[in-house]
mmCIF file of C-alpha atoms in Angstrom:
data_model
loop_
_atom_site.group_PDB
_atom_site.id
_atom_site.type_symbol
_atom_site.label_atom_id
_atom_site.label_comp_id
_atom_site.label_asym_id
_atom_site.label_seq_id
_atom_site.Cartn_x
_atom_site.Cartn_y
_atom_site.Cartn_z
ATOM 1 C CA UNK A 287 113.939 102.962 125.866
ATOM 2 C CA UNK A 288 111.643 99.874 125.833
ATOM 3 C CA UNK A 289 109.379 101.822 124.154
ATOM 4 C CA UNK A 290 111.565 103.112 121.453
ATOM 5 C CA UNK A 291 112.573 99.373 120.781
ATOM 6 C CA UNK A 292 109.107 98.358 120.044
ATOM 7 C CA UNK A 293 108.520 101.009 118.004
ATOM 8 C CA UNK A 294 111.527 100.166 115.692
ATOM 9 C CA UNK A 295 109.961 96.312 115.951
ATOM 10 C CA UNK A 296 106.574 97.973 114.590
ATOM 11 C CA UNK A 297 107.745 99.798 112.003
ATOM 12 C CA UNK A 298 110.140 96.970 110.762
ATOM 13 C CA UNK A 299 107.196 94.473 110.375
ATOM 14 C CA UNK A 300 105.272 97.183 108.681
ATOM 15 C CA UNK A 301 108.096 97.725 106.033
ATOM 16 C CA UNK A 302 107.777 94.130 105.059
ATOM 17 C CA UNK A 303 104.574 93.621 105.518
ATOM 18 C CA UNK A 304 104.234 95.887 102.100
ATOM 19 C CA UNK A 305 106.323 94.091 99.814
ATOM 20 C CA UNK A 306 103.752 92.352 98.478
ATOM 21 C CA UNK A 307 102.872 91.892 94.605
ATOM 22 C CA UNK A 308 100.226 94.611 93.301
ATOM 23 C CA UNK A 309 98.025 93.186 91.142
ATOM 24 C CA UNK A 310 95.226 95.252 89.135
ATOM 25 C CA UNK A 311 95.135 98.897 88.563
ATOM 26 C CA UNK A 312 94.049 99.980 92.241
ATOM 27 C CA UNK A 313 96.577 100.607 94.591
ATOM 28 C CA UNK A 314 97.233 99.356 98.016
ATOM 29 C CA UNK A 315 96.969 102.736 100.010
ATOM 30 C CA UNK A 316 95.659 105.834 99.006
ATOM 31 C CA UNK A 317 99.228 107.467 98.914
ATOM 32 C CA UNK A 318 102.757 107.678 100.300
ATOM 33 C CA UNK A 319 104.731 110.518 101.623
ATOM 34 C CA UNK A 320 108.298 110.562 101.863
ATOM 35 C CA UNK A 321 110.651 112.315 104.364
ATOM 36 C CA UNK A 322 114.455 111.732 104.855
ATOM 37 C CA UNK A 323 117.909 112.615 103.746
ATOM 38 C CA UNK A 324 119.389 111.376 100.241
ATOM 39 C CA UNK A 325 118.711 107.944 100.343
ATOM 40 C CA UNK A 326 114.512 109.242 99.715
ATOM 41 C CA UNK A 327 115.766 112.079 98.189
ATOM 42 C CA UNK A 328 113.550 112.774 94.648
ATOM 43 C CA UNK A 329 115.383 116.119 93.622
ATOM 44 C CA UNK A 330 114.280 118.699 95.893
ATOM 45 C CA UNK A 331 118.070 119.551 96.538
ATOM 46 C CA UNK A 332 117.950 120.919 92.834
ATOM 47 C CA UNK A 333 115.924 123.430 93.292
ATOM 48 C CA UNK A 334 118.695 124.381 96.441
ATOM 49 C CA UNK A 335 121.803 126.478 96.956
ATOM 50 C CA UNK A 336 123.877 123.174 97.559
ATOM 51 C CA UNK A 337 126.420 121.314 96.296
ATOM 52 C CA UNK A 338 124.735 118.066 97.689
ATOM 53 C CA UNK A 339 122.975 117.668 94.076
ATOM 54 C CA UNK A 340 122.681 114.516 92.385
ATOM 55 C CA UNK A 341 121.993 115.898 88.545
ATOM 56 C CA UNK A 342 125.169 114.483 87.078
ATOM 57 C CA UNK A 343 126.009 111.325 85.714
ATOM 58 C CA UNK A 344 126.608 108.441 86.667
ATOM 59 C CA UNK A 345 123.529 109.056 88.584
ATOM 60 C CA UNK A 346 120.741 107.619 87.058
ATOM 61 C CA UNK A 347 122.456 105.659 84.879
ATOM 62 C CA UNK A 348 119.649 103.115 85.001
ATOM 63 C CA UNK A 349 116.787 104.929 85.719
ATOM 64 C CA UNK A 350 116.065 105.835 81.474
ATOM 65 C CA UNK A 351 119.969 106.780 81.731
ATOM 66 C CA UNK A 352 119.496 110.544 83.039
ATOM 67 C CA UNK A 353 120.143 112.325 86.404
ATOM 68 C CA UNK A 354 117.004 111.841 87.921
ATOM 69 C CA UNK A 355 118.602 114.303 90.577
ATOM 70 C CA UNK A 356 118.515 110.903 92.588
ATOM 71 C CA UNK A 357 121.241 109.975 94.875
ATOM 72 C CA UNK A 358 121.278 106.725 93.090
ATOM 73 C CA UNK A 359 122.556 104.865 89.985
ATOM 74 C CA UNK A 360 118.465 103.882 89.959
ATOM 75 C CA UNK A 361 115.510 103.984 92.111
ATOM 76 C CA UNK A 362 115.198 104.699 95.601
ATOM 77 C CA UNK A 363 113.647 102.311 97.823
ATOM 78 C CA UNK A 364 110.947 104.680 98.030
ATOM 79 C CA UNK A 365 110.293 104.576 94.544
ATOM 80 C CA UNK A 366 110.143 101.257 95.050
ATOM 81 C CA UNK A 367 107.603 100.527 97.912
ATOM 82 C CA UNK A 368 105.292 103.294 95.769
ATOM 83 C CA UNK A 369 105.777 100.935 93.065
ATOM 84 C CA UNK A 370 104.788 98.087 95.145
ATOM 85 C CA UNK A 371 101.878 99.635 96.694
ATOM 86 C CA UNK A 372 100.860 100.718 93.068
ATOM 87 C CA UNK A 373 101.378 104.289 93.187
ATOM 88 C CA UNK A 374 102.893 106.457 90.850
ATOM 89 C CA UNK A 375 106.408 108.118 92.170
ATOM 90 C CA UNK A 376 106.045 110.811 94.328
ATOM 91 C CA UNK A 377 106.849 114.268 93.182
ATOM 92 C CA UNK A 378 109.578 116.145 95.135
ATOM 93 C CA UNK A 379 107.557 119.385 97.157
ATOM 94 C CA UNK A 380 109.866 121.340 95.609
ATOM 95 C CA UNK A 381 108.881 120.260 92.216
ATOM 96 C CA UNK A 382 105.681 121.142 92.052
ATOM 97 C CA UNK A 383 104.039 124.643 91.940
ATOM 98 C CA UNK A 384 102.366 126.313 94.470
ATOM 99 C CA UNK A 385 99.192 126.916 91.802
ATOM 100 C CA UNK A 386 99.280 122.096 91.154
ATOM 101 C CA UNK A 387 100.242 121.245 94.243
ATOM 102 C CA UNK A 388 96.747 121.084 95.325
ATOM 103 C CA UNK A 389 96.322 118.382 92.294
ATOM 104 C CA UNK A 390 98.581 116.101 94.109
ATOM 105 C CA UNK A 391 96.840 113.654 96.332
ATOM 106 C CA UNK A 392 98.937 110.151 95.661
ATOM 107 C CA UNK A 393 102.074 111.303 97.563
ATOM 108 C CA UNK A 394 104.765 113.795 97.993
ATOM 109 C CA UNK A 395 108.282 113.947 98.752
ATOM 110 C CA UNK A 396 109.365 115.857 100.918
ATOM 111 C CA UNK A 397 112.861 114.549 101.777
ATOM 112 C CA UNK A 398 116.371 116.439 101.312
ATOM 113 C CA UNK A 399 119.547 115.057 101.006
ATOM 114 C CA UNK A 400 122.734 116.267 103.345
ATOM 115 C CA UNK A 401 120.109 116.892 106.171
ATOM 116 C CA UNK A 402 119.125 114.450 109.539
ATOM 117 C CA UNK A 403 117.025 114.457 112.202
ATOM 118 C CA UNK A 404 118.373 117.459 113.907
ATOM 119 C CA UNK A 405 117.625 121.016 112.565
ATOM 120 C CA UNK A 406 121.991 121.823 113.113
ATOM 121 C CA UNK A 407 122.948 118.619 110.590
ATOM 122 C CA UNK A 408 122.999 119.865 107.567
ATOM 123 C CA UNK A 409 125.740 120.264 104.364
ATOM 124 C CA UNK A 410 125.093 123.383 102.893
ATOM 125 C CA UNK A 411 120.920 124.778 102.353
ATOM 126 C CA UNK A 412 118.753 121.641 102.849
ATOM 127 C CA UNK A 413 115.270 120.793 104.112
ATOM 128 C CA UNK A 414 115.536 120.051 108.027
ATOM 129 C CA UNK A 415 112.977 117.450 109.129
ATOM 130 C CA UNK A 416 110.959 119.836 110.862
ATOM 131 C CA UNK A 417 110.693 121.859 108.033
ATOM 132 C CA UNK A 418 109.629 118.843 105.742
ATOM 133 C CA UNK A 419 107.000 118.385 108.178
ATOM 134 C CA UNK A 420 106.075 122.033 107.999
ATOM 135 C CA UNK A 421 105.490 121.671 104.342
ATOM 136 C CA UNK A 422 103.842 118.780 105.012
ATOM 137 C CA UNK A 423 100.917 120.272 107.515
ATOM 138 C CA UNK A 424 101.050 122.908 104.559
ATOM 139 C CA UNK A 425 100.210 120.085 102.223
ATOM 140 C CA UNK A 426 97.267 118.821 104.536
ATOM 141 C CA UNK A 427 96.079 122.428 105.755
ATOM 142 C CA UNK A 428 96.185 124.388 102.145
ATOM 143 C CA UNK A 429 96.444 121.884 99.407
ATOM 144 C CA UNK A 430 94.973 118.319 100.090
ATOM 145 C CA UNK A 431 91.644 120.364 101.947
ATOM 146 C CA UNK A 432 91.515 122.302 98.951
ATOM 147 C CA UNK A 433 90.876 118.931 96.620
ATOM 148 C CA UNK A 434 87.477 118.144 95.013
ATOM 149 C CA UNK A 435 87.834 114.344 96.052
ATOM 150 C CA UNK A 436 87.729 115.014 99.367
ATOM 151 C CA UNK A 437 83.882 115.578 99.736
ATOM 152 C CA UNK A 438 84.483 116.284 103.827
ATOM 153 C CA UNK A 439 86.571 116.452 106.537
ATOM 154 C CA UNK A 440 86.041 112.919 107.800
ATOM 155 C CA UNK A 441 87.088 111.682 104.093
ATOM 156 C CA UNK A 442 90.417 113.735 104.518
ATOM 157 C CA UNK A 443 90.922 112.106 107.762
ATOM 158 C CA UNK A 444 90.715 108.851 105.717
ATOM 159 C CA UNK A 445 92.660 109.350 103.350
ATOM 160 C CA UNK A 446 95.165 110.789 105.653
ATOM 161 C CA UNK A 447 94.876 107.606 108.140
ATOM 162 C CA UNK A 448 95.870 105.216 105.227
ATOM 163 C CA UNK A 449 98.246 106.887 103.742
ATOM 164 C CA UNK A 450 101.945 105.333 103.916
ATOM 165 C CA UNK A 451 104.545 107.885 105.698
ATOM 166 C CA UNK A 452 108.038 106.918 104.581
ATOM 167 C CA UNK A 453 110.811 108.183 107.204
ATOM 168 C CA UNK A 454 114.656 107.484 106.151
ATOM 169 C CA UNK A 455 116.570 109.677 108.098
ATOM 170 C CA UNK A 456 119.450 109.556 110.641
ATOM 171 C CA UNK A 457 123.092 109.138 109.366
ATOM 172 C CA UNK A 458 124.011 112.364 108.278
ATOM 173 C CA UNK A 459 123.349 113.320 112.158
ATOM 174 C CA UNK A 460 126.839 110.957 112.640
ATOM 175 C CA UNK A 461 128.617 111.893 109.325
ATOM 176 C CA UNK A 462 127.877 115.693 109.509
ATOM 177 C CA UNK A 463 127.691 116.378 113.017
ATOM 178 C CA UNK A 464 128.159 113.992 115.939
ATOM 179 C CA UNK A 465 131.479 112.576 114.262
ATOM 180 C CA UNK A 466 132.511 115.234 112.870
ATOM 181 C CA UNK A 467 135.874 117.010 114.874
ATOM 182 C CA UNK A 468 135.297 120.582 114.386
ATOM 183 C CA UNK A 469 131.874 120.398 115.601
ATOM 184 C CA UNK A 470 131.628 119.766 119.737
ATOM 185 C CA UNK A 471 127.990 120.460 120.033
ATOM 186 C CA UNK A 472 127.195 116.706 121.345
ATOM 187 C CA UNK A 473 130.669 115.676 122.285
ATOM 188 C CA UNK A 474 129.614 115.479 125.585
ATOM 189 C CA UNK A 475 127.375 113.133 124.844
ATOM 190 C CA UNK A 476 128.402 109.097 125.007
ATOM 191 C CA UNK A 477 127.067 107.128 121.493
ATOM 192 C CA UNK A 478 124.330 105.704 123.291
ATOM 193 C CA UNK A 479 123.449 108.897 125.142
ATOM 194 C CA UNK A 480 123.696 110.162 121.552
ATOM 195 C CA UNK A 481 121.323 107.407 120.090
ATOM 196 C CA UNK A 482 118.586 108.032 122.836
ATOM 197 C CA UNK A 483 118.755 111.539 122.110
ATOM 198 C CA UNK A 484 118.256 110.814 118.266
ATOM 199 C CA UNK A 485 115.104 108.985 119.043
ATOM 200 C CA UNK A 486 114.001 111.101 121.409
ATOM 201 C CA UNK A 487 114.034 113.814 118.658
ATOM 202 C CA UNK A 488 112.604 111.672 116.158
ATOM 203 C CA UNK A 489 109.639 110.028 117.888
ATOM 204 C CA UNK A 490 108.886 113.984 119.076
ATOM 205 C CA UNK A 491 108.722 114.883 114.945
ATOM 206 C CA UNK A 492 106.623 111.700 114.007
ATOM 207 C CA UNK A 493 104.236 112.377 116.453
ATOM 208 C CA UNK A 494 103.584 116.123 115.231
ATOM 209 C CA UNK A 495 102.719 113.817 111.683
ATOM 210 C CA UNK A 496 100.613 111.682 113.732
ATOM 211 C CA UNK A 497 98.886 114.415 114.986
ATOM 212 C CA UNK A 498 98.066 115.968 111.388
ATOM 213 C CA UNK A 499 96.237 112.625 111.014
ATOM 214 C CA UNK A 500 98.923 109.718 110.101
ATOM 215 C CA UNK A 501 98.381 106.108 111.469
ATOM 216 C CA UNK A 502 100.766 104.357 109.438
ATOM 217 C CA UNK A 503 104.611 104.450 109.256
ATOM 218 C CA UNK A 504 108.018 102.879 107.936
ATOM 219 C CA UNK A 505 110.960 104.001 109.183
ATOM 220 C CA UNK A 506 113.997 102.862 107.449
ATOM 221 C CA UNK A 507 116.745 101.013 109.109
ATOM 222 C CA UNK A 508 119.872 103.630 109.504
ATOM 223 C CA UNK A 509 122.429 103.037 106.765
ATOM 224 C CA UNK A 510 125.895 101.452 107.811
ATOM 225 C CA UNK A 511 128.168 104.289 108.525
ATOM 226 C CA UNK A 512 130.508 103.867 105.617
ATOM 227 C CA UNK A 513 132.845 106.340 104.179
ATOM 228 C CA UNK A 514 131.504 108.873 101.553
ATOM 229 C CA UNK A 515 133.616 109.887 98.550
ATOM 230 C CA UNK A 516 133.406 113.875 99.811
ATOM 231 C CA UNK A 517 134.913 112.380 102.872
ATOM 232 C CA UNK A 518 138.266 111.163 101.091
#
């Protein structure tokens, strides 16, 4: 457990360690990728069979006043740390055809909202973590290797290295599962039993990133576990 607590100590210094002011054209990092539920969300879950879609109003009410298919009135926080870091907002995976995708090599999101950590959380067809991460070493094995500005494999490597990997993830795995009555999967379970097994889970999926070639990460702080209008 000791080590999971440092780890959450790491990746909380790194998250404000980034909120610095960009000044100039050239960004801080060569580019951030995103993975989570809806608070990263950048409308993947539009191009799903789910009714966890954000492309009506008031979404987006100030963000140029349109659905940005954004589980927000505005920008994310990820949008927001790319804007920091002076990158342009990532594209959602999902939003981006297989014949660009190679193009892309400031960022991708890759997060889904209704889904958590564990493959069984879900609200209807989302992307599970693991498979964001499978699209992900798709990204890195088919597209990014593909891309004429990255002369060799040791370039790729730094690019990869530098990059920013964005993690929010976490509650749905209470509001959609653990909490939830008609599902007894981890009832058994106490809440901390339940919490270790969460980071178990989730340190296991970061380290199949870090293994694809990422060195740094943010994982965002789990969201208070507050009531949700479809819960009414």
């Amino acid at each position: 457990m000791k080590s999971f607590k440092a780890f959450w100590v790491f990746s909380y210094i790194v998250h404000h360690a980034f909120f610095v002011k960009v000044d100039g054209a050239k960004s801080l990092v060569p580019a951030l990728y995103v993975f989570g539920d809806s608070s990263v969300d950048a409308r993947n879950n539009n191009n799903l069979h789910t009714h966890a879609k954000a492309n009506v109003p008031p979404y987006g009410i100030d963000f140029n006043n349109n659905a940005t298919r954004r589980f927000t009135n505005g920008k994310t926080f990820a949008d927001l740390i790319a804007i920091k870091l002076g990158l342009p907002l990532q594209p959602p995976y999902l939003g981006i055809s297989d014949s660009k995708r190679y193009q892309v090599i400031t960022g991708i999101n890759y997060a889904s909202g209704a889904c958590g950590i564990l493959n069984d959380t879900r609200d209807g067809e989302c992307l599970s973590l693991d498979k964001q991460i499978e699209y992900f070493t798709s990204t890195v094995a088919n597209d990014l290797s593909k891309h004429k500005h990255f002369k060799s494999k040791d370039e790729l490597k730094h690019h990869l290295s530098n990059s920013i990997y964005l993690i929010s993830i976490g509650a749905n795995d209470y509001f959609l599962n653990y909490l939830k009555p008609q599902i007894r999967t981890y009832k058994n379970m106490s809440p901390e039993e339940f919490v270790d097994y969460l980071l178990e889970q989730l340190s296991s999926k970061i380290k199949t990133i870090y293994n694809l070639g990422a060195r740094k990460f943010v994982v965002g702080m789990l969201e208070f576990l507050t009531i949700y209008g479809s819960q009414i």
